[in-house]
Amino acid sequence: MSHIFRVALDTPVRRLFDYLAPLQATAQPAPGVRVRVPFGRQRRVGVITEVAQDSEVPPARLKPILQVLDATPVLDASLQELLRWAADYYHHPLGEVLASALPRALRLGAPESAREERWLVTAAGMAAVAAGEPRRAAKQRALLAFLREQREAGAAALAERFGNWRAAARALTARGWIASVEVELERPPAPATALRTPGPTLLPEQSEAVAAILAARERFGAFLLHGITGSGKTEVYLRVIEQVLRAGRRALVLVPEIGLTPQLLERFHERFEVPLALLHSGLTDQERLGAWRDAFSGRARIVLGTRSAVFAPLADLGVIVVDEEHDASFKQHEGGFRYSARDLAVMRARHAAVPVVLGSATPALETLHNVLNGRYARLTLARRAAQAQPPTLKLIDLRSHAVRGGLATPAVLAMERHLAQAGQVLVFLNRRGYAPTLLCTACGWLAPCRECDARLTVHLAAGRLRCHHCGADLPLPPRCPQCGFAVKPVGQGTERVEETLGTLFPSAPIARLDRDVVRRPQDATGVMRRMASGEARILVGTQMVTKGHDFPNVTLVVVLNADQGLFSTDFRAPERLAQTIVQVAGRAGRGSRAGEVLIQTEFPDHPLLTHLLAEGYEGFARAALEERAQAAWPPFSRLAALRDSARTAEAALAFLTEARTLARHPPSGVRLLGPVPAAMHRRAGRYHAQLLIESRERRALHEFLDGWLPEVEQLKSSRAVRWSLDVDPIELY
Ligand code: ADP
Ligand code: ZN
Ligand code: ZN
């Protein structure tokens, strides 16, 4: 009986496809190896997941594999196991899950290691040269002579010498005089550890943390490294990684956004003289392939990357670090396969029997819950490492002060004071653009987006009106298109705050950091350099300013408006707001001087703010977890969201309603909530809706989904909508 090869293909279909052994088989391809197979009328690249004895498909209808692409699996056994687990847990087709773990170039069939095309002269070619051939074609003649002289040459060398040489090479190949081979590019092996600098003497808390993590070196252990910004978490990562490298193993480090953390990258480079593979979304396909190959071949000793780097191939993994583990960007919330890289990192560490370190100043409530129930160990760094004082936080009641351009008088006075004392000031506002609304004062027109239930944002410098939800981009109208009267921007965005500050403090140079200024990762570097050098005195920015930068001379942080997150329908909004405030506050006073943080609000008595101010993030988290427990929200229950969008509101609701009807008798403990239209019902011309599935028990939820989803997929109404399932959703409608 010949073997059957079960192949996962990158399709949304929830099944694997069986193939016969390739006709010119040399060795049996193993699971984890890529193959090219016929698929309908196409050829596709897939990954072997299993070698079986028989198939449900009659043998006569099975087709052989066309080509085996890898000699060794591109996904090793432990990655295969992790991906299979992920496909189960997120209820997503295995083919798409495996595909998401491979760079695009590999999905299209590129070789797994860098190869070079080399050309040489055949025996027949030697004889031909001896006989004075070729007589006429000058280029062929020169090429042949060159190759004979060099014995062999790479394609790059030939291009350099002859320019366009392919046609000549083809002619010579056709006569059998020259031939090409593909050889693996040899790269010098990297030293296991090469320390450039030893790093500072660790503080007692840091030493304890390093020791605790290293004690779990040969087994699984999950650690929350909880410490405010500047408490020395990165130093702990570096020391643990140093020991891991010394043991001849490798480290995987996940960060939310690489463009925003050049300082972290710099610290790795300063500390270690070992090849580091960088994997992030700003890479071209070729760069990503190169980084993946460095990881796969084992050349890279450290892999540093964003979300999808959790799937990077790494032999001899020794530790996984997830920095800023609370960050929402670790959750993939677009497309089909919606995974949490943080949660998968923990699972990967478990499979690989290595420690995983989750670092944060503001841990996710889920993570804190895991600490409280004993699953994760907490390591605390309570003080700032470099003798800096924690900042003091104060609220400014927007109702009882004069406000100009979004700035209350006490905030302006504080800025004056800090600037006069040579401090730098950071102003945070989570809204880019000039103003969130354009208003006609005569007829009340509010510049709505035609495709969304949202208003267009004014971008004054660019002279545009833009929708931040669908990307619509229109010229800024000089007058009201409805009545022809004058229009005026209402409210504050970072662009406008920059303008206001310019008039208030004409002698203080201002820098801005938001998605409009930073279009590519390297754009952030210039802004940060201006701040670091002290050339800029004030930094205005969105969420971006809360991440990673260390500006030791910032002594004052002003949060312009804390209120956006206070009254959201999403039960996670308070957590996000508290994290943002604490993170942005952490930017103050990182040098030797104590920092001051002012938070403007219209609700100074709101419990979230009062808890946060009185007891810090810890106090907030305790109160928030209690609330979640009472309402039975995660982490005290498990959630999945079935979401869809359609051209009409009716179609969007119809599918979810039918899906709900299929589950008329859900198992006990499983509840279906909805369907409900999304808070922003229409977005980019489509209507969005959501059906929540909630369960006390994780297992009950997954058993339910296992039975229900295949039926949901069969629904006729599913064809009229785009739908997806989000397990452990972090943003709710
Ligand atoms: P975090 O990652 O928690 O923000 P870092 O590791 O970046 O903290 O440390 C903050 C600052 O303190 C950095 O400038 C770092 O070089 C310094 N630092 C960290 N640990 C020590 C130490 N043990 N002794 C002296 N300086 C330290
Ligand atoms: Zn008008
Ligand atoms: Zn829009």
PDB file of C-alpha atoms in Angstrom, residues 57-229:
ATOM      1  CA  VAL A  57     -11.062   9.542  -1.711  1.00  0.00           C
ATOM      2  CA  PRO A  58     -10.996   6.560  -4.106  1.00  0.00           C
ATOM      3  CA  PRO A  59      -7.387   5.841  -5.178  1.00  0.00           C
ATOM      4  CA  ALA A  60      -8.154   6.407  -8.836  1.00  0.00           C
ATOM      5  CA  ARG A  61      -9.110  10.002  -8.133  1.00  0.00           C
ATOM      6  CA  LEU A  62      -5.990  10.851  -6.152  1.00  0.00           C
ATOM      7  CA  LYS A  63      -3.253  12.791  -7.876  1.00  0.00           C
ATOM      8  CA  PRO A  64       0.441  12.684  -7.160  1.00  0.00           C
ATOM      9  CA  ILE A  65       2.381  15.534  -5.586  1.00  0.00           C
ATOM     10  CA  LEU A  66       4.070  17.496  -8.378  1.00  0.00           C
ATOM     11  CA  GLN A  67       7.144  18.632  -6.525  1.00  0.00           C
ATOM     12  CA  VAL A  68       8.668  18.347  -3.085  1.00  0.00           C
ATOM     13  CA  LEU A  69      10.074  21.761  -2.188  1.00  0.00           C
ATOM     14  CA  ASP A  70      12.010  21.065   0.995  1.00  0.00           C
ATOM     15  CA  ALA A  71      14.530  18.490   2.074  1.00  0.00           C
ATOM     16  CA  THR A  72      13.807  19.223   5.729  1.00  0.00           C
ATOM     17  CA  PRO A  73      10.526  20.510   7.193  1.00  0.00           C
ATOM     18  CA  VAL A  74      10.111  24.305   7.177  1.00  0.00           C
ATOM     19  CA  LEU A  75       7.832  23.837  10.163  1.00  0.00           C
ATOM     20  CA  ASP A  76       9.442  21.640  12.767  1.00  0.00           C
ATOM     21  CA  ALA A  77       7.463  19.243  14.919  1.00  0.00           C
ATOM     22  CA  SER A  78       6.963  21.686  17.765  1.00  0.00           C
ATOM     23  CA  LEU A  79       5.763  24.494  15.473  1.00  0.00           C
ATOM     24  CA  GLN A  80       3.409  22.073  13.759  1.00  0.00           C
ATOM     25  CA  GLU A  81       2.040  21.158  17.131  1.00  0.00           C
ATOM     26  CA  LEU A  82       1.609  24.813  18.108  1.00  0.00           C
ATOM     27  CA  LEU A  83      -0.139  25.655  14.831  1.00  0.00           C
ATOM     28  CA  ARG A  84      -2.450  22.685  15.101  1.00  0.00           C
ATOM     29  CA  TRP A  85      -3.340  23.793  18.599  1.00  0.00           C
ATOM     30  CA  ALA A  86      -3.969  27.332  17.324  1.00  0.00           C
ATOM     31  CA  ALA A  87      -6.193  26.089  14.505  1.00  0.00           C
ATOM     32  CA  ASP A  88      -8.255  24.179  17.073  1.00  0.00           C
ATOM     33  CA  TYR A  89      -8.392  26.945  19.626  1.00  0.00           C
ATOM     34  CA  TYR A  90      -9.258  29.728  17.194  1.00  0.00           C
ATOM     35  CA  HIS A  91     -11.480  27.377  15.154  1.00  0.00           C
ATOM     36  CA  HIS A  92      -9.726  28.341  11.985  1.00  0.00           C
ATOM     37  CA  PRO A  93      -8.833  26.183   8.952  1.00  0.00           C
ATOM     38  CA  LEU A  94      -5.409  24.607   9.418  1.00  0.00           C
ATOM     39  CA  GLY A  95      -4.293  25.510   5.896  1.00  0.00           C
ATOM     40  CA  GLU A  96      -4.685  29.229   6.553  1.00  0.00           C
ATOM     41  CA  VAL A  97      -3.110  28.914   9.979  1.00  0.00           C
ATOM     42  CA  LEU A  98      -0.019  27.179   8.578  1.00  0.00           C
ATOM     43  CA  ALA A  99       0.165  29.740   5.789  1.00  0.00           C
ATOM     44  CA  SER A 100       0.198  32.595   8.263  1.00  0.00           C
ATOM     45  CA  ALA A 101       3.315  31.110   9.846  1.00  0.00           C
ATOM     46  CA  LEU A 102       5.286  31.299   6.590  1.00  0.00           C
ATOM     47  CA  PRO A 103       6.530  34.398   4.751  1.00  0.00           C
ATOM     48  CA  ARG A 104       4.746  35.062   1.483  1.00  0.00           C
ATOM     49  CA  ALA A 105       7.779  34.145  -0.594  1.00  0.00           C
ATOM     50  CA  LEU A 106       7.816  30.672   0.961  1.00  0.00           C
ATOM     51  CA  ARG A 107       4.095  30.281   0.406  1.00  0.00           C
ATOM     52  CA  LEU A 108       4.803  30.895  -3.257  1.00  0.00           C
ATOM     53  CA  GLY A 109       7.544  28.275  -3.322  1.00  0.00           C
ATOM     54  CA  ALA A 110      10.825  30.111  -2.681  1.00  0.00           C
ATOM     55  CA  PRO A 111      13.606  27.850  -1.363  1.00  0.00           C
ATOM     56  CA  GLU A 112      13.950  27.723   2.402  1.00  0.00           C
ATOM     57  CA  SER A 113      17.611  28.634   2.325  1.00  0.00           C
ATOM     58  CA  ALA A 114      19.413  31.267   0.304  1.00  0.00           C
ATOM     59  CA  ARG A 115      20.786  29.701  -2.846  1.00  0.00           C
ATOM     60  CA  GLU A 116      22.971  30.921  -5.590  1.00  0.00           C
ATOM     61  CA  GLU A 117      22.810  30.055  -9.223  1.00  0.00           C
ATOM     62  CA  ARG A 118      26.323  29.121 -10.392  1.00  0.00           C
ATOM     63  CA  TRP A 119      27.439  28.463 -13.966  1.00  0.00           C
ATOM     64  CA  LEU A 120      30.200  26.177 -15.228  1.00  0.00           C
ATOM     65  CA  VAL A 121      31.572  24.779 -18.462  1.00  0.00           C
ATOM     66  CA  THR A 122      30.726  21.173 -19.367  1.00  0.00           C
ATOM     67  CA  ALA A 123      33.188  18.656 -20.886  1.00  0.00           C
ATOM     68  CA  ALA A 124      31.528  19.229 -24.250  1.00  0.00           C
ATOM     69  CA  GLY A 125      32.042  22.945 -23.728  1.00  0.00           C
ATOM     70  CA  MET A 126      35.741  22.419 -23.042  1.00  0.00           C
ATOM     71  CA  ALA A 127      36.048  20.455 -26.261  1.00  0.00           C
ATOM     72  CA  ALA A 128      34.161  23.172 -28.127  1.00  0.00           C
ATOM     73  CA  VAL A 129      36.509  25.867 -26.862  1.00  0.00           C
ATOM     74  CA  ALA A 130      39.480  23.735 -27.891  1.00  0.00           C
ATOM     75  CA  ALA A 131      37.971  23.476 -31.356  1.00  0.00           C
ATOM     76  CA  GLY A 132      37.662  27.262 -31.529  1.00  0.00           C
ATOM     77  CA  GLU A 133      33.886  27.378 -31.108  1.00  0.00           C
ATOM     78  CA  PRO A 134      31.721  29.386 -31.212  1.00  0.00           C
ATOM     79  CA  ARG A 135      33.062  31.157 -34.221  1.00  0.00           C
ATOM     80  CA  ARG A 136      30.614  33.978 -34.698  1.00  0.00           C
ATOM     81  CA  ALA A 137      28.570  34.922 -31.621  1.00  0.00           C
ATOM     82  CA  ALA A 138      30.963  37.240 -29.779  1.00  0.00           C
ATOM     83  CA  LYS A 139      29.051  37.377 -26.519  1.00  0.00           C
ATOM     84  CA  GLN A 140      28.715  33.603 -26.294  1.00  0.00           C
ATOM     85  CA  ARG A 141      32.384  33.284 -27.044  1.00  0.00           C
ATOM     86  CA  ALA A 142      33.352  35.751 -24.289  1.00  0.00           C
ATOM     87  CA  LEU A 143      31.025  34.133 -21.781  1.00  0.00           C
ATOM     88  CA  LEU A 144      32.379  30.662 -22.478  1.00  0.00           C
ATOM     89  CA  ALA A 145      35.977  31.865 -22.237  1.00  0.00           C
ATOM     90  CA  PHE A 146      35.264  33.655 -18.979  1.00  0.00           C
ATOM     91  CA  LEU A 147      33.623  30.615 -17.418  1.00  0.00           C
ATOM     92  CA  ARG A 148      36.468  28.362 -18.509  1.00  0.00           C
ATOM     93  CA  GLU A 149      38.969  30.722 -16.976  1.00  0.00           C
ATOM     94  CA  GLN A 150      37.001  31.151 -13.721  1.00  0.00           C
ATOM     95  CA  ARG A 151      35.983  27.441 -13.548  1.00  0.00           C
ATOM     96  CA  GLU A 152      32.577  28.663 -12.367  1.00  0.00           C
ATOM     97  CA  ALA A 153      30.786  31.928 -11.661  1.00  0.00           C
ATOM     98  CA  GLY A 154      27.645  33.160  -9.906  1.00  0.00           C
ATOM     99  CA  ALA A 155      24.810  34.874 -11.706  1.00  0.00           C
ATOM    100  CA  ALA A 156      25.601  38.151  -9.989  1.00  0.00           C
ATOM    101  CA  ALA A 157      29.211  38.094 -11.188  1.00  0.00           C
ATOM    102  CA  LEU A 158      28.083  37.365 -14.742  1.00  0.00           C
ATOM    103  CA  ALA A 159      25.591  40.215 -14.692  1.00  0.00           C
ATOM    104  CA  GLU A 160      28.275  42.542 -13.436  1.00  0.00           C
ATOM    105  CA  ARG A 161      30.718  41.583 -16.148  1.00  0.00           C
ATOM    106  CA  PHE A 162      28.462  41.060 -19.157  1.00  0.00           C
ATOM    107  CA  GLY A 163      25.348  43.077 -18.395  1.00  0.00           C
ATOM    108  CA  ASN A 164      22.635  41.198 -20.210  1.00  0.00           C
ATOM    109  CA  TRP A 165      24.105  37.697 -20.442  1.00  0.00           C
ATOM    110  CA  ARG A 166      21.042  35.449 -20.166  1.00  0.00           C
ATOM    111  CA  ALA A 167      20.401  35.105 -23.915  1.00  0.00           C
ATOM    112  CA  ALA A 168      23.991  34.034 -24.551  1.00  0.00           C
ATOM    113  CA  ALA A 169      23.837  31.593 -21.643  1.00  0.00           C
ATOM    114  CA  ARG A 170      20.625  30.107 -23.021  1.00  0.00           C
ATOM    115  CA  ALA A 171      22.214  29.543 -26.411  1.00  0.00           C
ATOM    116  CA  LEU A 172      25.284  27.903 -24.864  1.00  0.00           C
ATOM    117  CA  THR A 173      23.112  25.764 -22.590  1.00  0.00           C
ATOM    118  CA  ALA A 174      21.096  24.612 -25.588  1.00  0.00           C
ATOM    119  CA  ARG A 175      24.291  23.348 -27.187  1.00  0.00           C
ATOM    120  CA  GLY A 176      25.210  21.585 -23.953  1.00  0.00           C
ATOM    121  CA  TRP A 177      28.384  23.613 -23.450  1.00  0.00           C
ATOM    122  CA  ILE A 178      27.571  25.237 -20.142  1.00  0.00           C
ATOM    123  CA  ALA A 179      25.259  24.326 -17.242  1.00  0.00           C
ATOM    124  CA  SER A 180      23.962  25.879 -14.064  1.00  0.00           C
ATOM    125  CA  VAL A 181      23.606  24.478 -10.576  1.00  0.00           C
ATOM    126  CA  GLU A 182      21.941  25.866  -7.501  1.00  0.00           C
ATOM    127  CA  VAL A 183      24.109  25.784  -4.446  1.00  0.00           C
ATOM    128  CA  GLU A 184      23.256  26.756  -0.923  1.00  0.00           C
ATOM    129  CA  LEU A 185      24.806  30.003   0.038  1.00  0.00           C
ATOM    130  CA  GLU A 186      27.267  29.396   2.797  1.00  0.00           C
ATOM    131  CA  ARG A 187      27.141  31.835   5.623  1.00  0.00           C
ATOM    132  CA  PRO A 188      29.748  31.979   8.345  1.00  0.00           C
ATOM    133  CA  PRO A 189      28.417  30.400  11.540  1.00  0.00           C
ATOM    134  CA  ALA A 190      27.715  32.886  14.277  1.00  0.00           C
ATOM    135  CA  PRO A 191      29.321  32.880  17.686  1.00  0.00           C
ATOM    136  CA  ALA A 192      26.901  31.640  20.320  1.00  0.00           C
ATOM    137  CA  THR A 193      27.513  34.524  22.683  1.00  0.00           C
ATOM    138  CA  ALA A 194      29.545  37.564  22.153  1.00  0.00           C
ATOM    139  CA  LEU A 195      28.953  40.172  24.740  1.00  0.00           C
ATOM    140  CA  ARG A 196      29.963  43.677  23.778  1.00  0.00           C
ATOM    141  CA  THR A 197      29.335  45.206  27.184  1.00  0.00           C
ATOM    142  CA  PRO A 198      28.571  43.460  30.462  1.00  0.00           C
ATOM    143  CA  GLY A 199      25.714  45.764  31.580  1.00  0.00           C
ATOM    144  CA  PRO A 200      25.226  47.381  34.972  1.00  0.00           C
ATOM    145  CA  THR A 201      25.276  45.592  38.314  1.00  0.00           C
ATOM    146  CA  LEU A 202      21.749  44.357  38.839  1.00  0.00           C
ATOM    147  CA  LEU A 203      19.587  45.702  41.619  1.00  0.00           C
ATOM    148  CA  PRO A 204      18.440  43.044  44.121  1.00  0.00           C
ATOM    149  CA  GLU A 205      14.935  42.832  42.610  1.00  0.00           C
ATOM    150  CA  GLN A 206      16.385  42.431  39.133  1.00  0.00           C
ATOM    151  CA  SER A 207      18.747  39.678  40.296  1.00  0.00           C
ATOM    152  CA  GLU A 208      15.872  37.845  41.912  1.00  0.00           C
ATOM    153  CA  ALA A 209      13.828  38.095  38.740  1.00  0.00           C
ATOM    154  CA  VAL A 210      16.677  36.829  36.560  1.00  0.00           C
ATOM    155  CA  ALA A 211      17.339  33.953  38.952  1.00  0.00           C
ATOM    156  CA  ALA A 212      13.666  32.942  39.089  1.00  0.00           C
ATOM    157  CA  ILE A 213      13.371  32.903  35.305  1.00  0.00           C
ATOM    158  CA  LEU A 214      16.606  30.995  34.820  1.00  0.00           C
ATOM    159  CA  ALA A 215      15.542  28.445  37.421  1.00  0.00           C
ATOM    160  CA  ALA A 216      12.805  27.464  34.961  1.00  0.00           C
ATOM    161  CA  ARG A 217      15.306  27.192  32.123  1.00  0.00           C
ATOM    162  CA  GLU A 218      14.778  23.516  31.478  1.00  0.00           C
ATOM    163  CA  ARG A 219      11.019  23.511  31.859  1.00  0.00           C
ATOM    164  CA  PHE A 220       7.995  25.656  31.221  1.00  0.00           C
ATOM    165  CA  GLY A 221       7.348  28.610  33.463  1.00  0.00           C
ATOM    166  CA  ALA A 222       5.283  31.738  32.809  1.00  0.00           C
ATOM    167  CA  PHE A 223       6.391  34.946  34.496  1.00  0.00           C
ATOM    168  CA  LEU A 224       4.814  38.336  34.677  1.00  0.00           C
ATOM    169  CA  LEU A 225       7.622  40.862  34.996  1.00  0.00           C
ATOM    170  CA  HIS A 226       5.686  43.718  36.469  1.00  0.00           C
ATOM    171  CA  GLY A 227       7.499  47.003  36.744  1.00  0.00           C
ATOM    172  CA  ILE A 228       6.823  50.604  35.913  1.00  0.00           C
ATOM    173  CA  THR A 229       8.523  52.177  32.949  1.00  0.00           C
TER     174      THR A 229
END
